[in-house]
């Protein structure tokens, strides 16, 4: 039976597109470079704590139907993140409302670019917005937290990121209660298992260890050359490309297109950026932080959920609250990730332990003695992601749509960076993009 659609990439964008297309009766094959499916979803199991540890995506942000649909249908257990937010300010640990601080600035940004003002407000970077709207030393504290939010949550360089895009993403988040966060019990792997089970039932071949090098196409026909443990050449009438933005941008190109991608797609690639993140998860013998006292605050971080600081390397940390497991994750986004570039895994873990011990005012040796395992993944130097997740640069409005638009009804594009609903950079945005591309293909049948 000839293949109707070849899908490049077995992340959630590719998998969800494969589901839609195979449900409609099309013959699909999936080509994946890694030895596993899931792409930037990568769940490991810590054997000592018998608990999942995420190396990539961890949270469900809000109530997106793309995730809650399968979660509810397959009765996956989900826990809402709870607990107290703490900040380390001037070397002092205290409970804080990080978002209220950052919102003083972010709400002004939302207002400048709301429907009434949008036409008049030209796009600018977040740093330019701060300089224009909050010049001088006033609001210094709030400005720093807001900048931390932009680089922490969006993994974006505040000097490059488009304010229009930031406002659109915040609006999109509001619509799905994006300020709430959830963990899937057993980790994001459980969602992959749901997708995989149905794809197996539908007999969709997934070729792992299959590195796509070249995509040659003509109207209504595609030839894909790949190296790896499976056949080296595949053909179909159409292909759906779900390669991460970082892979599409890389020079020299890891995947060649013949004919080349059109000029407008190349221009769009330049206006989008791949955010950088290094994350380190530390598994401990016990939740040693729960009885610590902040320097000047009488409370203890017993219910610590998030810890924010201005640490150069790991400014954000979180626990697994409300689950009382001794696991804590450090998050080095944007410039912090750049500062860790080129370091070995051990050196990065050491930096993380150093940061944590400083923030909690606990001797590094005491923290080290508690560690049973550490997990990290450098998404930036991973050749199959080349970054963590995408954002839009100043003047890049419309570029996600250009990147995601089909070529000659033969090549189709999906993946988180092509999402146009304000949810790029997320698991649900990636799923939505896969479904959108599948619908585009089905309209032609
Ligand atoms: C550290 C980190 C934390 C995150 N946290 C969250 C979170 O908490 N919540 C959230 O919603 N989102 C989060 N995200 C974002 C989320 O993981 C991504 O948006 C989403 O998983 C992207 O899915 P995708 O299918 O578009 O891309 P991918 O998952 O990257 O899939 C693309 C696939 O293409 C494959 N590929 C690459 N090159 C080739 C080639 N040459 N040949 C064949 N195959 C190839 C890759 O191996 C990959 O499997 C996080 C991401 C990272 C990195």
Tab-separated table of N, CA, C and O in Angstrom, residues 239-290:
chain	number	residue	atom	x	y	z
A	239	UNK	N	4.457	15.239	2.457
A	239	UNK	CA	5.222	15.092	3.697
A	239	UNK	C	4.831	16.189	4.674
A	239	UNK	O	4.508	17.311	4.257
A	240	UNK	N	4.835	15.823	5.925
A	240	UNK	CA	4.594	16.805	6.989
A	240	UNK	C	5.889	16.926	7.792
A	240	UNK	O	6.355	15.948	8.375
A	241	UNK	N	6.452	18.122	7.797
A	241	UNK	CA	7.743	18.353	8.455
A	241	UNK	C	7.474	18.955	9.831
A	241	UNK	O	6.883	20.039	9.925
A	242	UNK	N	7.913	18.263	10.873
A	242	UNK	CA	7.722	18.817	12.232
A	242	UNK	C	9.074	19.064	12.900
A	242	UNK	O	9.189	19.004	14.126
A	243	UNK	N	10.085	19.338	12.100
A	243	UNK	CA	11.422	19.579	12.664
A	243	UNK	C	11.380	20.813	13.562
A	243	UNK	O	10.730	21.804	13.228
A	244	UNK	N	12.105	20.785	14.682
A	244	UNK	CA	12.145	21.972	15.549
A	244	UNK	C	12.733	23.173	14.811
A	244	UNK	O	13.560	23.014	13.896
A	245	UNK	N	12.320	24.356	15.235
A	245	UNK	CA	12.830	25.594	14.631
A	245	UNK	C	14.362	25.605	14.573
A	245	UNK	O	14.954	25.971	13.554
A	246	UNK	N	15.000	25.178	15.670
A	246	UNK	CA	16.463	25.206	15.733
A	246	UNK	C	17.105	24.351	14.652
A	246	UNK	O	18.174	24.693	14.130
A	247	UNK	N	16.447	23.262	14.289
A	247	UNK	CA	16.984	22.379	13.242
A	247	UNK	C	16.791	23.047	11.877
A	247	UNK	O	17.686	23.029	11.025
A	248	UNK	N	15.641	23.686	11.674
A	248	UNK	CA	15.398	24.356	10.391
A	248	UNK	C	16.337	25.547	10.198
A	248	UNK	O	16.697	25.900	9.078
A	249	UNK	N	16.735	26.173	11.329
A	249	UNK	CA	17.587	27.370	11.229
A	249	UNK	C	19.070	27.040	11.088
A	249	UNK	O	19.850	27.892	10.665
A	250	UNK	N	19.450	25.825	11.491
A	250	UNK	CA	20.884	25.518	11.625
A	250	UNK	C	21.636	25.650	10.307
A	250	UNK	O	21.111	25.368	9.238
A	251	UNK	N	22.861	26.116	10.410
A	251	UNK	CA	23.774	26.222	9.255
A	251	UNK	C	25.071	25.521	9.606
A	251	UNK	O	25.601	25.780	10.689
A	252	UNK	N	25.666	24.686	8.769
A	252	UNK	CA	25.070	24.194	7.534
A	252	UNK	C	23.812	23.381	7.824
A	252	UNK	O	23.684	22.786	8.892
A	253	UNK	N	22.907	23.363	6.864
A	253	UNK	CA	21.588	22.750	7.079
A	253	UNK	C	21.691	21.248	7.312
A	253	UNK	O	22.216	20.529	6.454
A	254	UNK	N	21.185	20.753	8.440
A	254	UNK	CA	21.209	19.306	8.663
A	254	UNK	C	20.237	18.567	7.750
A	254	UNK	O	20.447	17.400	7.428
A	255	UNK	N	19.179	19.258	7.322
A	255	UNK	CA	18.205	18.635	6.417
A	255	UNK	C	18.091	19.535	5.183
A	255	UNK	O	17.670	20.689	5.292
A	256	UNK	N	18.482	18.996	4.038
A	256	UNK	CA	18.436	19.806	2.819
A	256	UNK	C	17.099	19.663	2.110
A	256	UNK	O	16.523	18.565	2.077
A	257	UNK	N	16.592	20.759	1.566
A	257	UNK	CA	15.343	20.717	0.790
A	257	UNK	C	15.681	20.961	-0.675
A	257	UNK	O	16.468	21.847	-0.993
A	258	UNK	N	15.072	20.172	-1.556
A	258	UNK	CA	15.288	20.362	-2.980
A	258	UNK	C	13.940	20.277	-3.686
A	258	UNK	O	13.295	19.219	-3.616
A	259	UNK	N	13.431	21.363	-4.300
A	259	UNK	CA	13.994	22.703	-4.324
A	259	UNK	C	14.089	23.319	-2.928
A	259	UNK	O	13.413	22.879	-1.989
A	260	UNK	N	14.906	24.394	-2.806
A	260	UNK	CA	15.101	25.066	-1.523
A	260	UNK	C	13.789	25.600	-0.968
A	260	UNK	O	12.852	25.855	-1.718
A	261	UNK	N	13.783	25.844	0.324
A	261	UNK	CA	12.606	26.482	0.918
A	261	UNK	C	12.458	27.860	0.301
A	261	UNK	O	13.459	28.531	0.026
A	262	UNK	N	11.201	28.307	0.070
A	262	UNK	CA	11.012	29.621	-0.550
A	262	UNK	C	11.544	30.763	0.327
A	262	UNK	O	11.656	30.618	1.550
A	263	UNK	N	11.827	31.899	-0.332
A	263	UNK	CA	12.454	33.040	0.350
A	263	UNK	C	11.642	33.499	1.565
A	263	UNK	O	12.204	33.862	2.599
A	264	UNK	N	10.295	33.462	1.449
A	264	UNK	CA	9.506	33.988	2.583
A	264	UNK	C	9.648	33.096	3.821
A	264	UNK	O	9.641	33.578	4.950
A	265	UNK	N	9.815	31.796	3.602
A	265	UNK	CA	10.020	30.905	4.766
A	265	UNK	C	11.395	31.171	5.373
A	265	UNK	O	11.557	31.204	6.586
A	266	UNK	N	12.389	31.383	4.525
A	266	UNK	CA	13.735	31.664	5.043
A	266	UNK	C	13.723	32.976	5.836
A	266	UNK	O	14.362	33.085	6.877
A	267	UNK	N	12.968	33.964	5.331
A	267	UNK	CA	12.885	35.251	6.041
A	267	UNK	C	12.179	35.051	7.387
A	267	UNK	O	12.587	35.618	8.410
A	268	UNK	N	11.124	34.221	7.385
A	268	UNK	CA	10.391	33.961	8.640
A	268	UNK	C	11.306	33.294	9.663
A	268	UNK	O	11.268	33.612	10.858
A	269	UNK	N	12.162	32.377	9.192
A	269	UNK	CA	13.070	31.670	10.114
A	269	UNK	C	13.979	32.663	10.843
A	269	UNK	O	14.345	32.465	12.000
A	270	UNK	N	14.305	33.769	10.166
A	270	UNK	CA	15.215	34.755	10.781
A	270	UNK	C	14.518	35.582	11.851
A	270	UNK	O	15.171	36.182	12.693
A	271	UNK	N	13.195	35.681	11.767
A	271	UNK	CA	12.461	36.509	12.727
A	271	UNK	C	11.952	35.715	13.928
A	271	UNK	O	11.253	36.231	14.798
A	272	UNK	N	12.242	34.423	13.916
A	272	UNK	CA	11.867	33.589	15.068
A	272	UNK	C	13.156	33.152	15.752
A	272	UNK	O	14.207	33.089	15.118
A	273	UNK	N	13.063	32.862	17.032
A	273	UNK	CA	14.277	32.460	17.754
A	273	UNK	C	13.979	31.261	18.628
A	273	UNK	O	12.846	31.056	19.066
A	274	UNK	N	15.009	30.491	18.855
A	274	UNK	CA	14.875	29.327	19.725
A	274	UNK	C	15.414	29.725	21.100
A	274	UNK	O	16.596	30.076	21.225
A	275	UNK	N	14.542	29.709	22.096
A	275	UNK	CA	14.978	30.028	23.458
A	275	UNK	C	15.887	28.944	23.996
A	275	UNK	O	15.778	27.777	23.598
A	276	UNK	N	16.786	29.355	24.870
A	276	UNK	CA	17.729	28.383	25.435
A	276	UNK	C	17.321	28.063	26.878
A	276	UNK	O	16.953	28.976	27.616
A	277	UNK	N	17.456	26.799	27.243
A	277	UNK	CA	17.207	26.392	28.636
A	277	UNK	C	18.136	25.242	28.999
A	277	UNK	O	18.325	24.319	28.202
A	278	UNK	N	18.721	25.320	30.194
A	278	UNK	CA	19.357	24.135	30.784
A	278	UNK	C	18.594	23.877	32.077
A	278	UNK	O	18.391	24.791	32.871
A	279	UNK	N	18.117	22.661	32.244
A	279	UNK	CA	17.431	22.350	33.506
A	279	UNK	C	18.160	21.214	34.203
A	279	UNK	O	18.696	20.311	33.568
A	280	UNK	N	18.200	21.310	35.532
A	280	UNK	CA	18.850	20.271	36.337
A	280	UNK	C	17.868	19.845	37.419
A	280	UNK	O	17.343	20.687	38.155
A	281	UNK	N	17.592	18.561	37.483
A	281	UNK	CA	16.722	18.055	38.548
A	281	UNK	C	17.566	17.273	39.540
A	281	UNK	O	18.339	16.388	39.151
A	282	UNK	N	17.432	17.650	40.807
A	282	UNK	CA	18.207	16.995	41.863
A	282	UNK	C	17.258	16.149	42.716
A	282	UNK	O	16.215	16.644	43.173
A	283	UNK	N	17.609	14.885	42.895
A	283	UNK	CA	16.829	13.995	43.763
A	283	UNK	C	17.609	13.837	45.067
A	283	UNK	O	18.808	13.527	45.040
A	284	UNK	N	16.920	14.045	46.178
A	284	UNK	CA	17.585	14.032	47.486
A	284	UNK	C	17.085	12.875	48.354
A	284	UNK	O	16.064	12.260	48.061
A	285	UNK	N	17.812	12.671	49.459
A	285	UNK	CA	17.357	11.671	50.444
A	285	UNK	C	16.087	12.137	51.133
A	285	UNK	O	15.180	11.379	51.389
A	286	UNK	N	16.052	13.427	51.472
A	286	UNK	CA	14.859	13.967	52.135
A	286	UNK	C	14.663	15.427	51.758
A	286	UNK	O	15.564	16.041	51.169
A	287	UNK	N	13.508	15.943	52.084
A	287	UNK	CA	13.216	17.345	51.746
A	287	UNK	C	13.880	18.235	52.791
A	287	UNK	O	13.228	18.806	53.646
A	288	UNK	N	15.207	18.343	52.664
A	288	UNK	CA	15.983	19.004	53.729
A	288	UNK	C	15.641	20.486	53.871
A	288	UNK	O	15.925	21.102	54.887
A	289	UNK	N	15.013	21.066	52.848
A	289	UNK	CA	14.723	22.501	52.892
A	289	UNK	C	13.493	22.837	53.741
A	289	UNK	O	13.279	23.981	54.087
A	290	UNK	N	12.729	21.783	54.136
A	290	UNK	CA	11.439	22.111	54.735
A	290	UNK	C	11.540	22.712	56.141
A	290	UNK	O	10.624	23.385	56.574
